[in-house]
Every structure is written in C-alpha cells, then in structure tokens.
Coordinates of C-alpha atoms and ligand atoms in Angstrom, one line a residue:
Chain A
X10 CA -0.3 -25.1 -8.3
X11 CA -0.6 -22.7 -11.3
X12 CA 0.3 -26.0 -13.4
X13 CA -2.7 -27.5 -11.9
X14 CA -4.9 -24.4 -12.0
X15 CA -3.6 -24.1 -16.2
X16 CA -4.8 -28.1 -16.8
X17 CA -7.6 -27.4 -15.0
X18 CA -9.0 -24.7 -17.1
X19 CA -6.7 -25.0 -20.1
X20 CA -4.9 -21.7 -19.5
X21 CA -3.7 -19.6 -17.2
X22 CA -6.5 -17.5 -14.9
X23 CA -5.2 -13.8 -15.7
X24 CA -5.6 -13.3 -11.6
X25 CA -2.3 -15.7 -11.6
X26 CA -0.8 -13.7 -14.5
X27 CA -1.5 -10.4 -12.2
X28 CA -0.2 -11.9 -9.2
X29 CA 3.1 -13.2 -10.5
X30 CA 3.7 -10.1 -12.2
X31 CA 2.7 -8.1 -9.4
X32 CA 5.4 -10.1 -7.3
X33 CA 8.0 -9.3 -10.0
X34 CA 7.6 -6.0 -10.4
X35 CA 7.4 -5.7 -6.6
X36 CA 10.6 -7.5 -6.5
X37 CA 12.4 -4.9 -8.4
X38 CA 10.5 -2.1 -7.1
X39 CA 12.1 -2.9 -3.5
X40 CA 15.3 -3.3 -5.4
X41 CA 15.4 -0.6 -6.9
X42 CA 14.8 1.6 -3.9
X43 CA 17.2 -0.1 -1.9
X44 CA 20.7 0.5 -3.8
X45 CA 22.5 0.3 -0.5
X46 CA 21.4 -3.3 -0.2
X47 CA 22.7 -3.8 -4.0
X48 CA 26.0 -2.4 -3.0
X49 CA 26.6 -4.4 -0.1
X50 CA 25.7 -8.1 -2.1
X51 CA 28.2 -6.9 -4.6
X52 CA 30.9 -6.3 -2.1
X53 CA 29.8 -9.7 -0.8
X54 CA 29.8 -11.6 -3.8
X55 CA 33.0 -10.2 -5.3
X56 CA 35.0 -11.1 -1.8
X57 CA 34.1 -14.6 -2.2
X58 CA 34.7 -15.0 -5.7
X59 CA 38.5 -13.2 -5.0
X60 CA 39.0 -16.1 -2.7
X61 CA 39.3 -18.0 -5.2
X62 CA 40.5 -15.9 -8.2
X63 CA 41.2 -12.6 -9.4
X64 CA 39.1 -9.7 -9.8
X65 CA 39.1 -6.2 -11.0
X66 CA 36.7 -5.1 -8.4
X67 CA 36.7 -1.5 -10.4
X68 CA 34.7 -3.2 -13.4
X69 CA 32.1 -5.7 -11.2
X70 CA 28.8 -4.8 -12.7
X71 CA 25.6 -6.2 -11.0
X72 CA 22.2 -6.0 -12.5
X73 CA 18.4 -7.5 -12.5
X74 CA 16.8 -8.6 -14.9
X75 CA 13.7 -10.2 -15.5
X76 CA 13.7 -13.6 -16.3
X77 CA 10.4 -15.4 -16.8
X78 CA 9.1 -16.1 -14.0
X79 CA 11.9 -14.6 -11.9
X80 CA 14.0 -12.0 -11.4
X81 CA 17.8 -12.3 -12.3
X82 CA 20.6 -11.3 -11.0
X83 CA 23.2 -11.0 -13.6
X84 CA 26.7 -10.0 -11.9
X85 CA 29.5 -9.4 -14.5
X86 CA 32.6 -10.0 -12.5
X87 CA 36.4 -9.6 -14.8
X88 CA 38.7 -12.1 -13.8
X89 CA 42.2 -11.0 -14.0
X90 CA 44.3 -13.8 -13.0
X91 CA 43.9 -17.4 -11.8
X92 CA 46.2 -19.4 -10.0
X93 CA 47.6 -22.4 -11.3
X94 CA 45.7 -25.5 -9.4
X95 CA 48.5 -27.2 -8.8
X96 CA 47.9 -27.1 -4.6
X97 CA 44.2 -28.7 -4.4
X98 CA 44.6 -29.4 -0.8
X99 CA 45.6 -25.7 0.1
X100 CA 43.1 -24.0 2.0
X101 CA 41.8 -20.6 0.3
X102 CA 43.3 -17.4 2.3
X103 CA 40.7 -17.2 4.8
X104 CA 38.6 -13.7 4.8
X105 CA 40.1 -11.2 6.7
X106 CA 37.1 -9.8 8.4
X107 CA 33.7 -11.7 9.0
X108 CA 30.9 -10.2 7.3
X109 CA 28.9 -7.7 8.5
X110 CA 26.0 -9.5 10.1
X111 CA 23.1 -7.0 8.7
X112 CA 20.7 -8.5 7.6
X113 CA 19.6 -6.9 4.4
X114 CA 15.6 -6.6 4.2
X115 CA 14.4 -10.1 2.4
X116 CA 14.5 -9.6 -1.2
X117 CA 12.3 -12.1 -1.8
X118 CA 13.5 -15.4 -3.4
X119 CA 15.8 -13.7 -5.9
X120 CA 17.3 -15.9 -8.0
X121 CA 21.1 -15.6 -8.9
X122 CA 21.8 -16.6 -12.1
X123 CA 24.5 -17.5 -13.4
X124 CA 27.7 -15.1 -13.2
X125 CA 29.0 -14.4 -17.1
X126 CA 32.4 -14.9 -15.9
X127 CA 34.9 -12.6 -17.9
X128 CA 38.5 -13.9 -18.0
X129 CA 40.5 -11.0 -19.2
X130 CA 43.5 -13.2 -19.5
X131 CA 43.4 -15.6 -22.3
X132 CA 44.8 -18.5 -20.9
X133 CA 41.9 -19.5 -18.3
X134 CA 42.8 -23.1 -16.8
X135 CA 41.1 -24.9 -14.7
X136 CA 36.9 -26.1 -14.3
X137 CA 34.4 -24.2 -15.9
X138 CA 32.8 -22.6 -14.0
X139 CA 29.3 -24.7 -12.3
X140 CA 26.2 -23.0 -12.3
X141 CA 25.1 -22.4 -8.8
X142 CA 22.3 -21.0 -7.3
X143 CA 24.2 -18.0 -4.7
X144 CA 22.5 -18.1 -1.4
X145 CA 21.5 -14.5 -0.2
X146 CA 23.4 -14.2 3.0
X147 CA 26.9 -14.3 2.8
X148 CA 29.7 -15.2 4.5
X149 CA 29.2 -17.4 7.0
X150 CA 29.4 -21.0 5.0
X151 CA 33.0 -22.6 4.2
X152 CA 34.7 -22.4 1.2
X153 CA 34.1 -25.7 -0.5
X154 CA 37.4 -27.7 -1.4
X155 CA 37.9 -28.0 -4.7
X156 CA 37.6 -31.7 -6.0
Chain B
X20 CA -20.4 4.3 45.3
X21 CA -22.2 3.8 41.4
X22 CA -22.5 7.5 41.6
X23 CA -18.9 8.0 41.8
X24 CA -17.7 5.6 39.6
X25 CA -19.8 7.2 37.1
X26 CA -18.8 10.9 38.1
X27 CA -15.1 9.9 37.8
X28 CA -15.6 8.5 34.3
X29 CA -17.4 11.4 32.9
X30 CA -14.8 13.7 34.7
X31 CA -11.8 14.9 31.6
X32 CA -9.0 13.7 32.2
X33 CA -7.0 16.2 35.0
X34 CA -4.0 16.8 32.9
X35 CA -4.7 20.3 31.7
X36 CA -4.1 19.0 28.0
X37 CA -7.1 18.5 26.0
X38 CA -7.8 15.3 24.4
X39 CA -7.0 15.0 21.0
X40 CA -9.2 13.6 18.3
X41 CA -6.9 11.1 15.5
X42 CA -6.2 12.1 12.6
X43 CA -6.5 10.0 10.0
X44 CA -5.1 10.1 6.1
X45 CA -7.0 8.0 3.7
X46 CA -4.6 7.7 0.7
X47 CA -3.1 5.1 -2.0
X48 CA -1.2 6.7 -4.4
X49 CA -2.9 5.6 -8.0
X50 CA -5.6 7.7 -8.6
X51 CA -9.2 6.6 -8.9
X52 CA -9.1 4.1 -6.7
X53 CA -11.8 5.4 -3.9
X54 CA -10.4 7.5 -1.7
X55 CA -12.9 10.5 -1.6
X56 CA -15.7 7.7 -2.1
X57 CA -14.2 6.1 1.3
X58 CA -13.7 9.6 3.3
X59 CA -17.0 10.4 2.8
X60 CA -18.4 6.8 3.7
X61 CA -16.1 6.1 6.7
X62 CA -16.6 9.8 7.6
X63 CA -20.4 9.5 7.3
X64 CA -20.5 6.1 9.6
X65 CA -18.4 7.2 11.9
X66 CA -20.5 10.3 12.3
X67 CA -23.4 8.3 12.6
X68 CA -21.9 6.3 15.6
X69 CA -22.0 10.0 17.6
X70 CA -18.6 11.0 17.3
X71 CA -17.7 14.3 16.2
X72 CA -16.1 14.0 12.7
X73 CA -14.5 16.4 10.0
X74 CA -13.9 15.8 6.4
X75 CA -10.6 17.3 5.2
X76 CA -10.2 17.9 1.2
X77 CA -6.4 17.7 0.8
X78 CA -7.3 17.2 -2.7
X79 CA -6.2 20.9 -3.8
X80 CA -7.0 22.3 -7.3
X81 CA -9.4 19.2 -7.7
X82 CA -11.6 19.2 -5.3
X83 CA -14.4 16.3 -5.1
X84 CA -15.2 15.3 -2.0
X85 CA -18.0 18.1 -0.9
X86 CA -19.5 16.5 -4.3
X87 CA -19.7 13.3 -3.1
X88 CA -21.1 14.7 0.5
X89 CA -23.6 16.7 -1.4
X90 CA -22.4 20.0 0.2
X91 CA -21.0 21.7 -3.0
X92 CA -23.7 24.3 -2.6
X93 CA -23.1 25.1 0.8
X94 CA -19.2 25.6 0.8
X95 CA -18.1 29.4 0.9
X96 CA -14.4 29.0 2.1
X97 CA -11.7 26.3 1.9
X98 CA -8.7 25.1 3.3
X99 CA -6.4 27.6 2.0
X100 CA -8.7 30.7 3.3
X101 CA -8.1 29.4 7.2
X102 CA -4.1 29.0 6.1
X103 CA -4.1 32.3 4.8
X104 CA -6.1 33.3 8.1
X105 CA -8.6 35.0 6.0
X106 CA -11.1 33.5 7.4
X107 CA -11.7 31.6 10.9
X108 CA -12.1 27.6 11.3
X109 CA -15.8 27.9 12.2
X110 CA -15.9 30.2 8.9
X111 CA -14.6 27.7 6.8
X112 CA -16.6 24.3 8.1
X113 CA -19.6 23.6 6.4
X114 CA -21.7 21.2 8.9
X115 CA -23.8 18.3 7.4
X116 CA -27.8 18.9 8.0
X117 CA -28.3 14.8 7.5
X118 CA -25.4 13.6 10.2
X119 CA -25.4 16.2 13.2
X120 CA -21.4 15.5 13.9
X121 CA -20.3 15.5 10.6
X122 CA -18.3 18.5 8.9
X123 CA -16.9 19.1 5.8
X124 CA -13.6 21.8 5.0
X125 CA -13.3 21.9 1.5
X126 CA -10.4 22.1 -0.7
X127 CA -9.5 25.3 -3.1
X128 CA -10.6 24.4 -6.0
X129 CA -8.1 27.3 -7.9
X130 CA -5.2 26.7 -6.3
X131 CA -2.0 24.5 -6.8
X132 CA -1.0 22.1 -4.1
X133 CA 2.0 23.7 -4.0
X134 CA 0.7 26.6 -2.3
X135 CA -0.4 25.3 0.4
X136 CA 2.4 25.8 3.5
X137 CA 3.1 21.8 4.9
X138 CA 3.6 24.0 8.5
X139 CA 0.5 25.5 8.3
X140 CA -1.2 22.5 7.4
X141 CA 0.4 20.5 10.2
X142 CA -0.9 22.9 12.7
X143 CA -4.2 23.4 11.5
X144 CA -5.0 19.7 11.6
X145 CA -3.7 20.1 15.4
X146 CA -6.5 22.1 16.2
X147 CA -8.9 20.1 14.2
X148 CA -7.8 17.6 16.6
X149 CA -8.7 19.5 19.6
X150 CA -12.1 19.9 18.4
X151 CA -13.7 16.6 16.6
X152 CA -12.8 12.9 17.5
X153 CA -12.2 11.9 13.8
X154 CA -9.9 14.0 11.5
X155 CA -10.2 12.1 8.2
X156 CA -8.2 13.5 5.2
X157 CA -8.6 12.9 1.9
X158 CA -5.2 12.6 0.3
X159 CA -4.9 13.2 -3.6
X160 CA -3.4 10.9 -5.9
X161 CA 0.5 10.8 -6.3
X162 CA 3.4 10.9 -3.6
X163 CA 4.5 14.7 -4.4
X164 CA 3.6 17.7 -2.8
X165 CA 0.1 17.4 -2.2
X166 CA 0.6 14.0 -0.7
X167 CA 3.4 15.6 2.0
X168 CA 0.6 18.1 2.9
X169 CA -2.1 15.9 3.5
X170 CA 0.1 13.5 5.6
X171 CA 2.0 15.8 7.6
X172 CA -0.9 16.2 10.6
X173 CA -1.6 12.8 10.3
X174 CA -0.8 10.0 12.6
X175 CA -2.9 7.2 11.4
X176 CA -3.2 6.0 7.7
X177 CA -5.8 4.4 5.9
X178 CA -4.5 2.9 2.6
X179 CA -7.6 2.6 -0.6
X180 CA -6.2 -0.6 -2.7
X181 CA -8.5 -2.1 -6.0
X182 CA -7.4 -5.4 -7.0
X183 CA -5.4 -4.5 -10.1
X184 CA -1.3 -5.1 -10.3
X185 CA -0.9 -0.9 -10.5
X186 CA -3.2 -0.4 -7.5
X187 CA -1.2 -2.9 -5.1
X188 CA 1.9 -1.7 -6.3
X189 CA 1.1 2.0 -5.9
X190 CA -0.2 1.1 -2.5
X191 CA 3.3 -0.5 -1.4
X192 CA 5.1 2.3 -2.7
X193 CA 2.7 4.9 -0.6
X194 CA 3.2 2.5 2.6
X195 CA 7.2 2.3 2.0
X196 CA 6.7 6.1 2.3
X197 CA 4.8 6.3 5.3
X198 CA 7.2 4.1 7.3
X199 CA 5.7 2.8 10.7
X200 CA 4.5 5.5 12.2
X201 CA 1.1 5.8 10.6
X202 CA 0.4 2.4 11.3
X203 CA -1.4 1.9 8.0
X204 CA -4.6 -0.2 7.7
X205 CA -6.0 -1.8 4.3
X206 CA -9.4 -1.3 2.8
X207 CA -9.7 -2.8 -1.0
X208 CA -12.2 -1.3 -2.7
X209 CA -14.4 -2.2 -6.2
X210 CA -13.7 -6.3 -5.4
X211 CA -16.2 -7.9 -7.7
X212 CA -16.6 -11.8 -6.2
X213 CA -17.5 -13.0 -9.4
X214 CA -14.3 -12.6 -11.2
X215 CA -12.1 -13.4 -8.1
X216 CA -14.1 -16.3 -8.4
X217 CA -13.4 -17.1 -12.0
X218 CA -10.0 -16.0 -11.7
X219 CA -10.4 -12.6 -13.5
X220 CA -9.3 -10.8 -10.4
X221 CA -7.3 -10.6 -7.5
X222 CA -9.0 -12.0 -4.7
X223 CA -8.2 -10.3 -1.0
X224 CA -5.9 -13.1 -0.2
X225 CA -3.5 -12.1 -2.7
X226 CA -3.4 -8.5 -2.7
X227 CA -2.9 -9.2 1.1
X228 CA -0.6 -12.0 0.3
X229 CA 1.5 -9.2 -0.9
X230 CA 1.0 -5.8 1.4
X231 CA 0.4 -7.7 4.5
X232 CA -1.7 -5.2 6.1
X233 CA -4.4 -5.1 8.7
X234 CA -7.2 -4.9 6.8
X235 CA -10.1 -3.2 7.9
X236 CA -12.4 -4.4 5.4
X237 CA -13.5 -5.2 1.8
X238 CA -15.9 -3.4 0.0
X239 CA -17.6 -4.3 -3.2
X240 CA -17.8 -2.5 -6.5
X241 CA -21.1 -1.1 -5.8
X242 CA -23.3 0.1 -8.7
X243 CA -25.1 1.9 -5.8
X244 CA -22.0 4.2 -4.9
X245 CA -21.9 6.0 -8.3
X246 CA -26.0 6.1 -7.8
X247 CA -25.8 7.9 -4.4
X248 CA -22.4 9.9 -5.5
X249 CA -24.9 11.6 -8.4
X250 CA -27.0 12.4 -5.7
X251 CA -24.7 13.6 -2.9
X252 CA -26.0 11.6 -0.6
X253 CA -22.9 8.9 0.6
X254 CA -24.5 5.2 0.8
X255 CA -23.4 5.5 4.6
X256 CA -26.4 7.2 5.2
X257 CA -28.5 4.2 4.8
X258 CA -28.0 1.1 7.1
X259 CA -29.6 -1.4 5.0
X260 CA -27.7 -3.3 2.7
X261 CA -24.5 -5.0 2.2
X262 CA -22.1 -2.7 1.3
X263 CA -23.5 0.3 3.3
X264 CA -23.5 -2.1 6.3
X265 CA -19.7 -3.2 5.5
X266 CA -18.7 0.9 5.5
X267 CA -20.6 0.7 9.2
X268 CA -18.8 -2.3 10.4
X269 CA -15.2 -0.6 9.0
X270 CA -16.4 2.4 11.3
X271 CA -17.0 0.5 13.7
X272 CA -13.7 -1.6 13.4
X273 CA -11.7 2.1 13.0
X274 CA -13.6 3.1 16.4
X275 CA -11.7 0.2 18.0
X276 CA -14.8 -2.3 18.3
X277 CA -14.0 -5.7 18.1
X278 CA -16.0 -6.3 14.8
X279 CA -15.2 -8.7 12.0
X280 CA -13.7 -7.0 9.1
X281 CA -16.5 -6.9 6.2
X282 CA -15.7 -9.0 3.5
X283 CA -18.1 -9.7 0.2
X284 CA -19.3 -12.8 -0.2
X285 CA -20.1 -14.2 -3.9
X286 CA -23.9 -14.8 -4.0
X287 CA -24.4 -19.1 -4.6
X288 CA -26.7 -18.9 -7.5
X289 CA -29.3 -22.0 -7.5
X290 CA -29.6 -23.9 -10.7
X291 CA -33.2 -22.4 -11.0
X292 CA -31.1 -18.9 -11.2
X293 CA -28.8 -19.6 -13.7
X294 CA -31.6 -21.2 -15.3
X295 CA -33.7 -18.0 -15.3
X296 CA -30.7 -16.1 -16.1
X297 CA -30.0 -18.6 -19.1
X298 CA -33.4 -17.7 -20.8
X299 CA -33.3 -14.4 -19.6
X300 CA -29.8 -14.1 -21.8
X301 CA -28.2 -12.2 -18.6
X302 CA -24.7 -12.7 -18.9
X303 CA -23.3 -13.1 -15.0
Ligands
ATP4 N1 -16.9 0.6 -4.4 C1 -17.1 1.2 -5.5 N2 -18.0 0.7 -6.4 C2 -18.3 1.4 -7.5 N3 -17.8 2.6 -7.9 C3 -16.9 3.1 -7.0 C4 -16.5 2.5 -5.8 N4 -15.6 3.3 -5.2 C5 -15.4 4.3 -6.0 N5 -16.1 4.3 -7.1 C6 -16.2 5.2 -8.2 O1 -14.9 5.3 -8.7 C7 -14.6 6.7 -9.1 C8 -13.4 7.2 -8.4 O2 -13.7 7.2 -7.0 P1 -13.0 8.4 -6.1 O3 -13.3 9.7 -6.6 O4 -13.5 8.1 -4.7 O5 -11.5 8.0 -6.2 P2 -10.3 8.8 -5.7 O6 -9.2 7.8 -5.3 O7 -10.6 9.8 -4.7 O8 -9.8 9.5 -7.0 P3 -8.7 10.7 -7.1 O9 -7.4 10.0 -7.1 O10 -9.0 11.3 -8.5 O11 -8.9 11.6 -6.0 C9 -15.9 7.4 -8.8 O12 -16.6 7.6 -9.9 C10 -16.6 6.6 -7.8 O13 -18.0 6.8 -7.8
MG5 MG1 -10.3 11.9 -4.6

C-alpha cells in the first residue's frame, strides 16, 4: 500500500511517515512500560533455546531496537556448551512444566530478529544457526527434529 | 392515568440519595492541544441544551479558561479559596450572564499545583456533583500532580487529540493512565481536511486506527475559535456554522443522544473555484 501510495505520488505522503513512526514509537512505548512482559518472553525464550543447548541464563540480555520499519528484538543469549549431535533421532528433554498460559498484552507484530548467538566455548559444532522469525507465544508448539 | 404517569416521572427518585451530576475530565497530556478551548465549548453547548453545567479550571498557576469564557473580569475567588474553606462554593462560582446554567470556578492563578490537597479536591467535586448535571474539568497539560488532582473526582474522561505523532502518543500514554474506569471518549481537534487529503496529516482513521476510542467527534482547526477566544465569547454560543454545530452535536452525543459523531468534511472545490482561486493567486 505505501509502495503504491510512493509510485503514485513519487514519495512518500509525510501522513504515512507520521503513522508508521507513530506505530513504532508506540510499540516501544508499551514496551517499555511493560518490563514484566519483557521478563517473562526472556524466561520463555531462553527455556526453549536450553532445550536444545547450553545457556548461562545469568548473562541473557534482551533488548529493542529500532529497525527500519520495525522494531527489533535483539536477545543476546551465551552458549556454554553444546552437545555432540551424534543422537539425531533423540527427542529433546521435554519441558518440565508447561508454560504459563498468560497471555501477555499484544505487542504488536514485533519482529524477532535474529538471536547473536554467543558460544563461549570455542569449539561450536554443529548447523549454524537459521534465522527464524520467533513466534510471540511460547510454549505450546513441538520441538522440531533436527534434520 | 396520563396524570400519573407524568407525576411519577417528575417525582425524584425515593432513595434519599440525591442524584449526582457526572463528572467529567477533559485532558490529553501534550499541551496545547485544545483542552480549555473544548471545556468551554462542550461546557457552553451543553449548557445551552438546559442542563446545569460547571466549568472547573484544574489548570492551577496557569489559568485560561475564564479567558476563553470571557469571565476574567468577573472572577473574585478560585478553587483553592473553597479548599482552603475561605470562602463558600456559591462564593467562588461566577455564573455566565449569556448561558443561564452555565458556571465557571476558576483556577489560582498564584499558586503551584502542588498545593492543592488531591482529598479535598475529590470531595469538592462530590458536591459539585450534587448541584449541576455536568462537572467538566479542565485538566492541565502533563501526567504529574496537577493531572492526579484534576482526575481524582472524575469518573468520565474526555481525551483532546490533534493529529500530530506527539499528540496521539501523549494521548495513549494519558489513557494507559486512566485505566477503564473513566471510560475515555476521543475528540481530535485542529483536523485540517485539506492536508489529510493531500497526505500532510493524519486523517481520523489513523489516529483512531491507533487509540481505538469512541470518538465523540471531530472538530476542525477553526480560524473562528482564536476569533471568538479574543473576544471571550466561546463559538458555542452561536448555532450557525459548521464547527459550532459539530461542538452542539458532541453535546448532544455526551448527553447520551443518539447523534452522529461530527466529522469535517473537505469542501469539493468546482473547477470554476480553483479557477478563481488560480487567478486570484490563493494558495489552498
Ligand atoms: N479547533 C481549533 N482551531 C483553531 N485553533 C484552536 C482550536 N482549538 C484550540 N485552538 C487554539 O489553540 C491554542 C491552544 O488551545 P487551548 O488553550 O484550548 O489548549 P490547551 O490544551 O488547553 O493548552 P494547555 O495545555 O496549555 O492548557 C489556543 O490559542 C486556541 O485558540
Ligand atoms: Mg488549557
């Protein structure tokens, strides 16, 4: 839509530029006065990531940032050790407790970017890490098997 | 039988407890943005419809709105006299000579806003309540102390939104503050059609796109309302015209009528108009 609105007139209306900046900095507004809703996404995110590896949980850092024309989570999660993947077909330890099924106020359509993954230990085997875009609510979905 | 229906209805309620009159906050957090010039308005229209109004200044150290009402001259006491109990309510209320049911209670004009006692204030727009059908308060900018005070006897909210990114975003902060109780309603003020229409501005749709908020109306930016706030003599008073008659229909709407919220149009300018602006060298 604001493609078609920018060939239209040759540049962008500045009533789009106000809107999507208005939605952005609403976006981290809400976020910002919601740091219990921060907290419980990081505890969320780093449990599923420590199904599968690793981490110091002590030095997780989760921020925002804006990215053009969205906002970005940027979660800084240490890896401290990786298992060998010798044992593809072995199920992940399954999550001791369900999540809690509050559901955080929408955040709007955050987008998770990508996690700068830290290994702390120099030998890091395995895939590199794919980019994936983190649905909000977590818990709930299966692990995927790792092919 | 007719005669007793009708005695019944004019009969107060019997509960011993008198019916109160709502009190209503008109704020938004940035300044500037119209909330005194809506007070007096909304206050004025309502008024006009028969029901008993007064005008609250919350608006301590900086007061305006018995400006815009054109009563500066006749104000002798303010808020902060009755909370002090230096002087009586009746004391304090200046009435309007123009609108019969309309009253003014001005703010201290020397004072800090942190002087004035949030109790005190809560209970003294409790009896304003028991004696006018409209308390309208006119909140000043900002979400500290002086914002606390002029919500506190509130239960209704009426939130004064422009269509600039600062505005909006002020206005969600102020309703994330006010939580559900006081069931805030929208008015966006200063909307010039032209540039929504050009894409200059914000159109209704997307400031409302973002607060989601009943809104009671739209009205214009009005060369008329800095005319008439020279004068003292709120546009409200008048009838004709559009953006008076949208301040009427968002009385109207507050009163619970089942009115269209007012909205402003963009006028459709013929060809012969833009032609006689052309070589007139108005710029629209
Ligand atoms: N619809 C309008 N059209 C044109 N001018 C307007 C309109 N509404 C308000 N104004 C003008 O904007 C200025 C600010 O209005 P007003 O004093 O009502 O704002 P306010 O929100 O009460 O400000 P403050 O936060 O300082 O109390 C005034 O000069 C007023 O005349
Ligand atoms: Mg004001």
């Amino acid at each position: 839509m604001i493609e078609w609105v920018k060939k239209m007139f040759g540049q962008t209306p500045s009533s789009s530029t106000a809107k999507e900046r208005l939605r952005l900095v609403l976006m981290t507004d809400h976020l910002a006065l919601a740091p219990e809703i921060i907290e419980s996404m990081k505890r969320d995110l780093v449990d599923v990531i420590s199904r599968y590896v690793e981490v110091d949980r002590e030095k997780v850092e989760v921020n925002f940032e804006r990215e053009d024309k969205a906002l970005a989570m940027l979660a800084n999660i240490p890896i401290t050790a990786v298992a060998r993947p010798n044992k593809p077909e072995e199920e992940p330890k399954a999550k001791a407790e369900p999540a809690p099924a509050a559901e955080p106020e929408p955040v709007a359509e955050a987008v998770a970017a990508e996690p700068q993954a830290k290994a702390t230990t120099s030998t890091m085997s395995g895939p590199p890490p794919t980019r994936r875009r983190r649905k909000k609510k977590a818990g709930g979905s299966k692990p995927a098997p790792a092919h | 039988m007719h005669q007793l229906q009708q005695s019944v209805d004019a009969t107060p309620s019997e509960e011993p407890a008198k019916r109160l009159g709502r009190a209503i906050v008109v704020t938004s957090g940035k300044g500037g943005v119209g909330k005194t010039t809506t007070t007096a308005n909304l206050g004025t229209a309502l008024a006009a419809r028969g029901a008993r109004v007064v005008l609250v200044d919350a608006d301590v150290g900086l007061r305006n709105l018995d400006i815009v009402l054109g009563l500066e001259s006749r104000v002798k006491y303010h808020v902060l006299d009755v909370l002090e109990e230096k002087v009586s309510i009746d004391d304090a209320l200046v009435a309007d000579k123009r609108v019969e049911t309309l009253s003014l209670l001005a703010a201290a004009q020397t004072r800090e806003k942190d002087e004035v006692d949030t109790e005190k204030m809560r209970a003294l727009i409790q009896m304003l309540r028991e004696r006018f059908d409209y308390v309208l308060i006119d909140c000043p900018a900002g979400i500290e102390q002086g914002f606390q005070n002029a919500v506190v006897g509130a239960e209704e909210a009426i939130v004064v939104c422009t269509p600039e990114v600062s505005a909006v975003r002020d206005v969600d902060r102020v309703v994330g503050l006010l939580g559900n109780r006081f069931k805030p309603q929208l008015i966006i003020n200063r909307l010039r059609p032209q540039l929504v229409k050009k894409g200059k501005m914000l159109s209704v749709e997307d400031v409302n796109g973002i607060l989601h908020l009943p809104l009671l109306g739209v009205i214009a930016d009005e060369p008329e309302i800095i005319v008439t706030t020279n004068k003292g003599e709120p546009l409200a008073l008048r009838r004709d015209g559009a953006t008076a008659s949208a301040y009427h229909a968002i009385a109207a709407r507050v009163a619970g009528e089942d009115v269209p919220a007012p909205t402003v149009e963009v006028k459709e300018t013929s060809f012969l108009d833009k032609l006689g602006a052309f070589f007139g060298g108005r710029k629209s």
